[in-house]
mmCIF file of C-alpha atoms and ligand atoms in Angstrom:
data_model
loop_
_atom_site.group_PDB
_atom_site.id
_atom_site.type_symbol
_atom_site.label_atom_id
_atom_site.label_comp_id
_atom_site.label_asym_id
_atom_site.label_seq_id
_atom_site.Cartn_x
_atom_site.Cartn_y
_atom_site.Cartn_z
ATOM 1 C CA MET A 92 24.168 25.725 -9.746
ATOM 2 C CA GLU A 93 26.492 26.018 -6.618
ATOM 3 C CA ALA A 94 27.635 22.832 -5.097
ATOM 4 C CA ASN A 95 29.029 22.691 -1.702
ATOM 5 C CA PHE A 96 29.551 20.516 0.852
ATOM 6 C CA ALA A 97 28.964 20.399 4.186
ATOM 7 C CA PRO A 98 31.337 18.591 7.250
ATOM 8 C CA ARG A 99 30.579 15.259 8.114
ATOM 9 C CA MET A 100 28.829 15.298 11.699
ATOM 10 C CA GLN A 101 29.620 12.939 13.933
ATOM 11 C CA ILE A 102 28.280 12.095 17.633
ATOM 12 C CA SER A 103 30.128 9.439 18.863
ATOM 13 C CA THR A 104 28.698 6.286 21.347
ATOM 14 C CA THR A 105 25.744 7.720 22.859
ATOM 15 C CA TRP A 106 23.237 5.622 24.795
ATOM 16 C CA ILE A 107 19.905 5.735 23.845
ATOM 17 C CA ASP A 108 16.460 3.452 24.082
ATOM 18 C CA ALA A 109 15.937 0.941 21.501
ATOM 19 C CA HIS A 110 12.234 1.635 21.438
ATOM 20 C CA LYS A 111 12.919 5.349 19.998
ATOM 21 C CA PHE A 112 14.428 3.825 17.097
ATOM 22 C CA ALA A 113 11.206 1.042 16.780
ATOM 23 C CA ARG A 114 8.629 3.777 16.541
ATOM 24 C CA LYS A 115 10.645 5.238 13.211
ATOM 25 C CA PRO A 116 9.464 4.136 9.778
ATOM 26 C CA SER A 117 10.721 0.618 8.761
ATOM 27 C CA SER A 118 12.043 2.193 5.098
ATOM 28 C CA PHE A 119 14.397 4.654 7.751
ATOM 29 C CA LEU A 120 16.365 2.387 9.805
ATOM 30 C CA ARG A 121 16.621 -1.378 9.202
ATOM 31 C CA PHE A 122 16.845 -3.384 12.227
ATOM 32 C CA SER A 123 16.834 -6.943 13.065
ATOM 33 C CA GLY A 124 14.556 -8.577 15.542
ATOM 34 C CA ARG A 125 16.808 -9.565 17.441
ATOM 35 C CA LEU A 126 18.349 -5.778 17.939
ATOM 36 C CA ARG A 127 14.705 -4.183 18.687
ATOM 37 C CA GLU A 128 14.741 -6.621 21.672
ATOM 38 C CA GLN A 129 17.942 -4.701 23.428
ATOM 39 C CA LYS A 130 16.504 -2.325 26.250
ATOM 40 C CA ARG A 131 19.406 -0.093 25.110
ATOM 41 C CA LEU A 132 21.707 0.107 22.402
ATOM 42 C CA GLN A 133 25.205 2.054 22.194
ATOM 43 C CA VAL A 134 25.025 3.673 19.258
ATOM 44 C CA PHE A 135 27.594 5.841 16.693
ATOM 45 C CA VAL A 136 25.918 8.212 14.368
ATOM 46 C CA SER A 137 28.348 9.402 11.652
ATOM 47 C CA ALA A 138 26.072 11.719 9.003
ATOM 48 C CA GLN A 139 26.692 12.861 5.763
ATOM 49 C CA PHE A 140 24.999 16.029 4.157
ATOM 50 C CA ARG A 141 24.093 15.981 0.450
ATOM 51 C CA PRO A 142 25.524 18.851 -1.536
ATOM 52 C CA VAL A 143 23.959 22.188 -1.190
ATOM 53 C CA ARG A 144 22.459 22.657 -4.652
ATOM 54 C CA ASP A 145 20.954 26.244 -4.393
ATOM 55 C CA GLU A 146 20.318 28.595 -1.572
ATOM 56 C CA ASN A 147 16.957 27.106 -0.130
ATOM 57 C CA ARG A 148 17.477 23.443 -0.799
ATOM 58 C CA HIS A 149 19.679 21.128 1.727
ATOM 59 C CA SER A 150 18.861 17.985 2.841
ATOM 60 C CA LEU A 151 20.272 15.139 4.886
ATOM 61 C CA ASP A 152 21.077 12.295 2.728
ATOM 62 C CA SER A 153 21.665 9.427 4.267
ATOM 63 C CA PHE A 154 23.605 8.293 7.588
ATOM 64 C CA GLU A 155 25.004 5.192 8.922
ATOM 65 C CA VAL A 156 24.121 3.980 12.521
ATOM 66 C CA SER A 157 26.923 1.449 13.854
ATOM 67 C CA CYS A 158 25.248 -0.322 17.090
ATOM 68 C CA SER A 159 27.611 -1.790 19.608
ATOM 69 C CA TYR A 160 26.139 -3.937 22.945
ATOM 70 C CA ASN A 161 28.326 -4.952 25.620
ATOM 71 C CA ASN A 162 31.192 -3.273 23.670
ATOM 72 C CA SER A 163 30.747 -6.182 20.723
ATOM 73 C CA GLN A 164 29.617 -4.627 17.665
ATOM 74 C CA VAL A 165 26.449 -6.315 16.160
ATOM 75 C CA SER A 166 25.200 -4.114 13.402
ATOM 76 C CA THR A 167 25.668 -1.174 10.974
ATOM 77 C CA LEU A 168 22.528 0.288 9.507
ATOM 78 C CA GLU A 169 22.201 2.605 6.730
ATOM 79 C CA SER A 170 19.601 5.293 6.325
ATOM 80 C CA GLU A 171 18.969 4.604 2.555
ATOM 81 C CA SER A 172 21.256 2.725 0.317
ATOM 82 C CA LEU A 173 24.999 3.816 0.703
ATOM 83 C CA GLN A 174 24.930 4.050 -3.215
ATOM 84 C CA ASP A 175 22.817 7.213 -2.894
ATOM 85 C CA LEU A 176 25.633 9.128 -0.780
ATOM 86 C CA PHE A 177 28.295 8.362 -3.836
ATOM 87 C CA ASP A 178 25.791 9.370 -6.596
ATOM 88 C CA ASP A 179 27.334 13.180 -7.109
ATOM 89 C CA GLU A 180 30.842 11.804 -6.308
ATOM 90 C CA ALA A 181 30.174 9.009 -9.024
ATOM 91 C CA LEU A 182 29.033 11.366 -11.564
ATOM 92 C CA ILE A 183 32.051 13.526 -11.460
ATOM 93 C CA LEU A 184 33.963 10.064 -11.459
ATOM 94 C CA LYS A 185 32.226 8.680 -14.462
ATOM 95 C CA ASN A 186 32.833 12.170 -16.428
ATOM 96 C CA LYS A 187 36.402 12.808 -15.409
ATOM 97 C CA SER A 188 37.254 8.888 -15.736
ATOM 98 C CA GLN A 189 35.767 9.001 -19.460
ATOM 99 C CA GLU A 190 38.158 11.590 -20.775
ATOM 100 C CA ILE A 191 41.447 9.023 -20.044
ATOM 101 C CA GLU A 192 39.534 6.337 -21.327
ATOM 102 C CA PRO A 193 41.083 6.982 -24.866
ATOM 103 C CA TYR A 194 44.971 6.973 -23.547
ATOM 104 C CA LEU A 195 44.526 3.869 -21.502
ATOM 105 C CA ASN A 196 44.550 1.144 -24.652
ATOM 106 C CA GLY A 197 43.302 -1.343 -23.009
ATOM 107 C CA ARG A 198 45.764 -1.494 -20.268
ATOM 108 C CA CYS A 199 44.720 -2.886 -16.438
ATOM 109 C CA ILE A 200 44.150 -0.570 -13.854
ATOM 110 C CA TYR A 201 45.166 -1.859 -10.332
ATOM 111 C CA LEU A 202 43.589 0.070 -7.569
ATOM 112 C CA VAL A 203 46.187 -0.127 -4.555
ATOM 113 C CA GLY A 204 45.514 0.645 -0.750
ATOM 114 C CA MET A 205 45.054 0.295 2.673
ATOM 115 C CA MET A 206 41.474 -1.891 3.517
ATOM 116 C CA GLY A 207 38.734 0.423 3.496
ATOM 117 C CA SER A 208 40.190 2.499 1.123
ATOM 118 C CA GLY A 209 37.626 2.562 -0.864
ATOM 119 C CA LYS A 210 39.199 -0.054 -4.131
ATOM 120 C CA THR A 211 36.216 -1.854 -4.771
ATOM 121 C CA THR A 212 33.787 0.821 -4.209
ATOM 122 C CA VAL A 213 35.802 3.667 -6.888
ATOM 123 C CA GLY A 214 36.693 0.620 -8.953
ATOM 124 C CA LYS A 215 33.088 -0.536 -9.745
ATOM 125 C CA ILE A 216 32.146 2.933 -10.454
ATOM 126 C CA LEU A 217 35.485 3.602 -12.292
ATOM 127 C CA SER A 218 35.153 0.323 -14.660
ATOM 128 C CA GLN A 219 31.498 1.185 -15.646
ATOM 129 C CA ALA A 220 32.904 4.583 -17.103
ATOM 130 C CA ILE A 221 35.442 3.420 -18.889
ATOM 131 C CA HIS A 222 33.738 0.326 -19.834
ATOM 132 C CA TYR A 223 36.141 -1.967 -18.422
ATOM 133 C CA SER A 224 35.179 -5.206 -16.516
ATOM 134 C CA PHE A 225 35.615 -5.046 -13.019
ATOM 135 C CA CYS A 226 37.597 -7.858 -10.973
ATOM 136 C CA ASP A 227 38.301 -7.702 -7.137
ATOM 137 C CA SER A 228 41.376 -10.009 -6.649
ATOM 138 C CA ASP A 229 40.494 -11.235 -3.011
ATOM 139 C CA THR A 230 37.340 -12.960 -5.228
ATOM 140 C CA LEU A 231 39.200 -14.489 -7.420
ATOM 141 C CA VAL A 232 41.438 -16.144 -4.973
ATOM 142 C CA GLU A 233 38.153 -17.244 -3.038
ATOM 143 C CA LYS A 234 36.707 -18.721 -6.091
ATOM 144 C CA ASP A 235 39.562 -20.635 -7.164
ATOM 145 C CA VAL A 236 40.130 -22.256 -3.352
ATOM 146 C CA GLY A 237 36.043 -22.662 -3.680
ATOM 147 C CA MET A 238 35.685 -20.775 -0.484
ATOM 148 C CA THR A 239 33.267 -17.835 0.483
ATOM 149 C CA SER A 240 35.409 -15.596 2.149
ATOM 150 C CA VAL A 241 39.023 -14.317 2.634
ATOM 151 C CA ALA A 242 38.068 -14.913 6.519
ATOM 152 C CA GLU A 243 37.714 -18.457 5.879
ATOM 153 C CA ILE A 244 41.082 -18.977 3.899
ATOM 154 C CA PHE A 245 43.092 -17.351 6.485
ATOM 155 C CA GLU A 246 41.341 -19.565 9.307
ATOM 156 C CA LYS A 247 41.796 -22.737 7.466
ATOM 157 C CA HIS A 248 44.904 -22.451 5.508
ATOM 158 C CA GLY A 249 46.522 -19.210 7.255
ATOM 159 C CA GLU A 250 47.690 -15.768 5.630
ATOM 160 C CA GLY A 251 50.968 -17.351 3.418
ATOM 161 C CA PHE A 252 48.543 -19.821 1.273
ATOM 162 C CA PHE A 253 46.206 -16.801 0.687
ATOM 163 C CA ARG A 254 49.365 -14.399 -0.379
ATOM 164 C CA ASP A 255 50.121 -17.000 -2.702
ATOM 165 C CA LYS A 256 46.671 -17.668 -4.148
ATOM 166 C CA GLU A 257 46.827 -13.632 -4.219
ATOM 167 C CA THR A 258 49.929 -13.634 -6.299
ATOM 168 C CA GLU A 259 48.506 -15.988 -8.652
ATOM 169 C CA ALA A 260 45.377 -14.246 -9.296
ATOM 170 C CA LEU A 261 47.735 -11.386 -9.981
ATOM 171 C CA GLU A 262 49.367 -13.441 -12.570
ATOM 172 C CA LYS A 263 46.519 -14.474 -14.240
ATOM 173 C CA LEU A 264 45.135 -11.092 -14.536
ATOM 174 C CA SER A 265 48.362 -9.773 -15.786
ATOM 175 C CA ILE A 266 47.583 -11.029 -19.328
ATOM 176 C CA GLU A 267 44.409 -9.312 -19.523
ATOM 177 C CA HIS A 268 43.185 -6.347 -21.015
ATOM 178 C CA ARG A 269 40.284 -4.205 -20.068
ATOM 179 C CA TYR A 270 39.869 -4.418 -16.198
ATOM 180 C CA VAL A 271 39.996 -2.352 -13.214
ATOM 181 C CA VAL A 272 40.953 -4.517 -10.400
ATOM 182 C CA SER A 273 40.856 -4.305 -6.648
ATOM 183 C CA THR A 274 43.385 -5.788 -5.420
ATOM 184 C CA GLY A 275 43.872 -6.579 -1.649
ATOM 185 C CA GLY A 276 45.440 -4.154 0.899
ATOM 186 C CA GLY A 277 48.638 -6.440 1.057
ATOM 187 C CA ALA A 278 48.945 -7.344 -2.525
ATOM 188 C CA VAL A 279 51.514 -4.233 -2.941
ATOM 189 C CA ILE A 280 54.106 -6.384 -0.369
ATOM 190 C CA ARG A 281 55.374 -8.569 -2.660
ATOM 191 C CA ASP A 282 57.870 -7.476 -5.640
ATOM 192 C CA GLU A 283 56.505 -10.101 -7.805
ATOM 193 C CA ASN A 284 52.944 -8.714 -7.549
ATOM 194 C CA TRP A 285 54.074 -5.806 -8.774
ATOM 195 C CA MET A 286 55.943 -7.567 -11.283
ATOM 196 C CA TYR A 287 52.033 -8.335 -12.718
ATOM 197 C CA MET A 288 50.729 -5.141 -11.584
ATOM 198 C CA ARG A 289 53.527 -3.413 -13.769
ATOM 199 C CA LYS A 290 51.563 -4.746 -16.969
ATOM 200 C CA GLY A 291 48.713 -2.044 -16.365
ATOM 201 C CA ILE A 292 48.627 1.249 -14.346
ATOM 202 C CA SER A 293 48.444 1.504 -10.786
ATOM 203 C CA VAL A 294 46.819 4.174 -8.916
ATOM 204 C CA TRP A 295 46.936 4.192 -5.018
ATOM 205 C CA LEU A 296 44.037 5.192 -2.959
ATOM 206 C CA ASP A 297 45.257 6.995 -0.330
ATOM 207 C CA VAL A 298 43.217 7.702 2.611
ATOM 208 C CA PRO A 299 44.101 8.789 6.308
ATOM 209 C CA LEU A 300 44.255 5.879 8.915
ATOM 210 C CA GLU A 301 41.273 7.666 11.195
ATOM 211 C CA GLU A 302 39.031 7.444 7.866
ATOM 212 C CA LEU A 303 40.016 4.369 7.138
ATOM 213 C CA ALA A 304 39.004 2.897 10.888
ATOM 214 C CA GLN A 305 35.874 4.980 10.785
ATOM 215 C CA ARG A 306 35.106 3.271 7.786
ATOM 216 C CA ILE A 307 36.071 -0.093 9.160
ATOM 217 C CA MET A 308 34.721 0.445 12.445
ATOM 218 C CA ALA A 309 30.857 1.162 10.386
ATOM 219 C CA VAL A 310 30.792 -2.453 8.436
ATOM 220 C CA GLY A 311 32.645 -4.481 10.569
ATOM 221 C CA THR A 312 36.035 -6.478 10.831
ATOM 222 C CA LYS A 313 34.301 -9.866 10.350
ATOM 223 C CA SER A 314 35.587 -9.735 6.555
ATOM 224 C CA ARG A 315 38.728 -8.251 7.147
ATOM 225 C CA PRO A 316 40.695 -11.275 9.720
ATOM 226 C CA LEU A 317 43.644 -9.070 9.942
ATOM 227 C CA LEU A 318 41.651 -6.867 11.985
ATOM 228 C CA ASP A 319 39.491 -8.772 13.566
ATOM 229 C CA ASN A 320 41.433 -9.983 16.699
ATOM 230 C CA GLU A 321 42.759 -7.320 18.222
ATOM 231 C CA GLN A 322 41.294 -5.905 21.637
ATOM 232 C CA GLY A 323 39.453 -2.950 22.290
ATOM 233 C CA ASP A 324 36.333 -0.766 21.154
ATOM 234 C CA ALA A 325 36.096 -1.243 16.915
ATOM 235 C CA TYR A 326 37.510 2.346 16.442
ATOM 236 C CA THR A 327 40.362 1.839 18.382
ATOM 237 C CA LYS A 328 41.003 -1.582 17.451
ATOM 238 C CA ALA A 329 40.820 -0.662 13.980
ATOM 239 C CA PHE A 330 42.906 2.488 13.705
ATOM 240 C CA ARG A 331 45.876 0.321 15.720
ATOM 241 C CA ARG A 332 46.010 -2.553 13.279
ATOM 242 C CA LEU A 333 45.791 -0.042 10.379
ATOM 243 C CA SER A 334 48.720 1.776 11.701
ATOM 244 C CA ALA A 335 51.195 -1.067 12.257
ATOM 245 C CA LEU A 336 50.167 -2.280 8.554
ATOM 246 C CA PHE A 337 50.431 1.113 7.024
ATOM 247 C CA GLU A 338 54.145 1.398 8.863
ATOM 248 C CA LYS A 339 55.311 -1.118 6.952
ATOM 249 C CA ARG A 340 53.650 -0.871 3.785
ATOM 250 C CA HIS A 341 53.394 2.608 3.145
ATOM 251 C CA LYS A 342 56.910 2.196 1.037
ATOM 252 C CA ALA A 343 55.342 -0.402 -0.969
ATOM 253 C CA TYR A 344 52.269 2.079 -1.970
ATOM 254 C CA GLU A 345 54.733 4.455 -3.071
ATOM 255 C CA ASN A 346 55.396 2.274 -6.131
ATOM 256 C CA ALA A 347 51.969 3.135 -7.540
ATOM 257 C CA ASP A 348 52.178 5.007 -11.391
ATOM 258 C CA ALA A 349 49.709 7.791 -9.342
ATOM 259 C CA ARG A 350 48.275 8.352 -5.997
ATOM 260 C CA ILE A 351 44.648 10.017 -5.088
ATOM 261 C CA PRO A 352 44.569 11.337 -1.896
ATOM 262 C CA ALA A 353 41.267 10.875 -0.328
ATOM 263 C CA SER A 354 40.638 14.729 -0.435
ATOM 264 C CA VAL A 355 39.904 13.756 -4.139
ATOM 265 C CA HIS A 356 37.694 10.435 -4.013
ATOM 266 C CA SER A 357 36.088 11.365 -0.601
ATOM 267 C CA PRO A 358 32.373 12.389 -1.114
ATOM 268 C CA MET A 359 32.709 14.900 1.360
ATOM 269 C CA GLN A 360 35.014 16.864 -0.620
ATOM 270 C CA VAL A 361 34.406 16.170 -3.916
ATOM 271 C CA ASN A 362 34.132 19.722 -5.093
ATOM 272 C CA HIS A 363 38.074 19.484 -4.905
ATOM 273 C CA PHE A 364 37.756 17.771 -8.657
ATOM 274 C CA GLN A 365 36.184 21.116 -9.658
ATOM 275 C CA ARG A 366 39.053 23.356 -8.852
ATOM 276 C CA PRO A 367 40.573 24.576 -12.313
ATOM 277 C CA HIS A 368 44.487 23.783 -11.239
ATOM 278 C CA LEU A 369 43.374 19.985 -11.117
ATOM 279 C CA GLN A 370 44.382 20.079 -14.438
ATOM 280 C CA PRO A 371 47.234 17.600 -14.303
ATOM 281 C CA ALA A 372 48.343 15.512 -17.410
ATOM 282 C CA PHE A 373 48.617 12.420 -15.625
ATOM 283 C CA LEU A 374 48.959 9.841 -18.239
ATOM 284 C CA GLU A 375 51.194 11.456 -20.759
ATOM 285 C CA GLN A 376 53.849 12.936 -17.390
ATOM 286 C CA ASN A 377 53.629 10.034 -15.353
ATOM 287 C CA LEU A 378 52.598 6.727 -17.125
ATOM 288 C CA GLY A 379 54.274 7.386 -20.534
ATOM 289 C CA THR A 380 57.408 5.612 -19.356
ATOM 290 C CA HIS A 381 55.240 2.158 -19.043
ATOM 291 C CA ASN A 382 53.237 2.157 -22.163
ATOM 292 C CA ASN A 383 54.630 3.413 -25.677
ATOM 293 C CA ALA A 384 51.325 3.410 -26.742
ATOM 294 C CA VAL A 385 50.514 6.727 -24.527
ATOM 295 C CA ALA A 386 51.850 8.473 -27.768
ATOM 296 C CA SER A 387 49.619 11.612 -27.892
ATOM 297 C CA LYS A 388 51.510 14.638 -26.462
ATOM 298 C CA GLU A 389 48.319 16.658 -25.996
ATOM 299 C CA THR A 390 47.170 17.822 -22.653
ATOM 300 C CA THR A 391 44.669 15.671 -21.183
ATOM 301 C CA SER A 392 42.454 16.931 -18.538
ATOM 302 C CA ILE A 393 41.970 13.796 -16.118
ATOM 303 C CA GLY A 394 41.502 15.825 -12.737
ATOM 304 C CA ALA A 395 39.819 13.009 -11.053
ATOM 305 C CA PHE A 396 43.535 11.889 -10.888
ATOM 306 C CA GLU A 397 45.507 14.196 -9.000
ATOM 307 C CA ALA A 398 48.965 11.752 -9.580
ATOM 308 C CA GLN A 399 51.953 11.910 -8.236
ATOM 309 C CA ALA A 400 54.772 9.965 -10.070
ATOM 310 C CA SER A 401 56.254 7.626 -7.782
HETATM 311 N N1 ADP B 573 35.354 7.363 -1.079
HETATM 312 C C1 ADP B 573 34.642 6.911 -0.010
HETATM 313 N N2 ADP B 573 34.052 7.539 1.109
HETATM 314 C C2 ADP B 573 33.500 7.518 2.474
HETATM 315 N N3 ADP B 573 33.263 5.884 2.538
HETATM 316 C C3 ADP B 573 33.772 5.111 1.268
HETATM 317 C C4 ADP B 573 34.458 5.769 0.332
HETATM 318 N N4 ADP B 573 35.194 4.560 -0.561
HETATM 319 C C5 ADP B 573 34.133 3.537 0.089
HETATM 320 N N5 ADP B 573 33.818 4.016 1.142
HETATM 321 C C6 ADP B 573 32.975 2.852 2.424
HETATM 322 O O1 ADP B 573 34.146 2.465 3.064
HETATM 323 C C7 ADP B 573 33.845 0.648 2.979
HETATM 324 C C8 ADP B 573 34.900 0.061 2.810
HETATM 325 O O2 ADP B 573 35.181 0.686 1.162
HETATM 326 P P1 ADP B 573 35.757 -0.699 0.477
HETATM 327 O O3 ADP B 573 35.270 -0.191 -1.225
HETATM 328 O O4 ADP B 573 35.391 -1.979 0.216
HETATM 329 O O5 ADP B 573 37.143 -0.690 0.312
HETATM 330 P P2 ADP B 573 38.108 -1.549 -0.080
HETATM 331 O O6 ADP B 573 37.623 -2.293 -1.058
HETATM 332 O O7 ADP B 573 39.986 -0.965 -0.091
HETATM 333 O O8 ADP B 573 38.775 -2.132 1.337
HETATM 334 C C9 ADP B 573 32.421 0.655 2.146
HETATM 335 O O9 ADP B 573 31.764 0.540 3.617
HETATM 336 C C10 ADP B 573 32.501 2.000 1.629
HETATM 337 O O10 ADP B 573 31.096 2.223 1.351
HETATM 338 O O1 S3P B 574 45.731 -5.458 3.715
HETATM 339 C C1 S3P B 574 45.514 -6.755 4.011
HETATM 340 O O2 S3P B 574 46.619 -7.620 3.836
HETATM 341 C C2 S3P B 574 44.539 -7.491 3.357
HETATM 342 C C3 S3P B 574 43.115 -6.858 2.810
HETATM 343 C C4 S3P B 574 41.643 -7.375 2.140
HETATM 344 O O3 S3P B 574 41.158 -6.926 0.927
HETATM 345 P P1 S3P B 574 40.726 -5.588 1.088
HETATM 346 O O4 S3P B 574 41.638 -4.390 1.251
HETATM 347 O O5 S3P B 574 40.004 -5.052 -0.426
HETATM 348 O O6 S3P B 574 39.984 -5.258 2.199
HETATM 349 C C5 S3P B 574 42.416 -9.041 2.124
HETATM 350 O O7 S3P B 574 42.842 -9.029 0.653
HETATM 351 C C6 S3P B 574 43.023 -9.800 3.245
HETATM 352 O O8 S3P B 574 42.064 -9.538 4.073
HETATM 353 C C7 S3P B 574 44.309 -9.306 3.791
#
């Protein structure tokens, strides 16, 4: 079976009549009643194609439509569940992850990376594949503080308070086993947090800023308070702020035991996994220093982790 990937297609900021959307079957695009009443909508369309499986069959799998009105984003819509889009990627990630499971010896995996790099998305898939539990450190902080969102915590108590709670959450997790932890994008800035994350294996999901800004534009900035107060259109806002944060943080991300570049975990280029030369002996070479439990010197085949030693 052949699996090729067509490039992502983007048609940005086009004006179209709302009634044209209204004629589509409701399962095709989901609209709120309020949106349907708007006369004209400014839409950003990002289309993603399924892999071509044979010569005759290729289909548009899913596409996201992000709508804005009067320059403020009002909604992001998806043709179908985004999970569909990740199905092929998830399968490959699962297969590859299962190969590394025996070498982990129960150590937690900490996913680090900028906001939108996919720590939560990838983390959930990974945890299922290796039969670990999944934990989002932001969610742990929210539960601890008794608030429903990080945005609310920032608003009521400020960033410093959130950072202290984040450190506490990582400290709690550091005595656990068999967890894939999606850390907050800023967790890497405190040395103390690294002390806790070093109890497990840290993996940096390294995604280009342009891609991050696209993803964040699609879902909006409301849940990410550090991106929510910039001026300008949604993409520029996200890109500008992400660039400033990355400038301050990139050295800290390099502390991670392994780096996975976007080309490996992007659904559009997931065939990268299948290249025969991507067979790094990641655990033995790069992680053995952190835990003697990685005793085996046999070559492992874990193409999902194109790792670079820190
Ligand atoms: N590999 C990927 N390719 C394309 N989009 C992705 C990928 N991983 C995540 N996303 C999308 O990016 C957004 C942010 O992902 P998320 O997992 O919440 O990131 P994080 O937890 O790092 O902030 C979500 O809308 C998600 O669907
Ligand atoms: O980059 C950051 O400083 C932050 C990232 C967020 O987590 P995600 O990376 O999961 O979005 C969250 O912890 C908080 O809004 C701060």
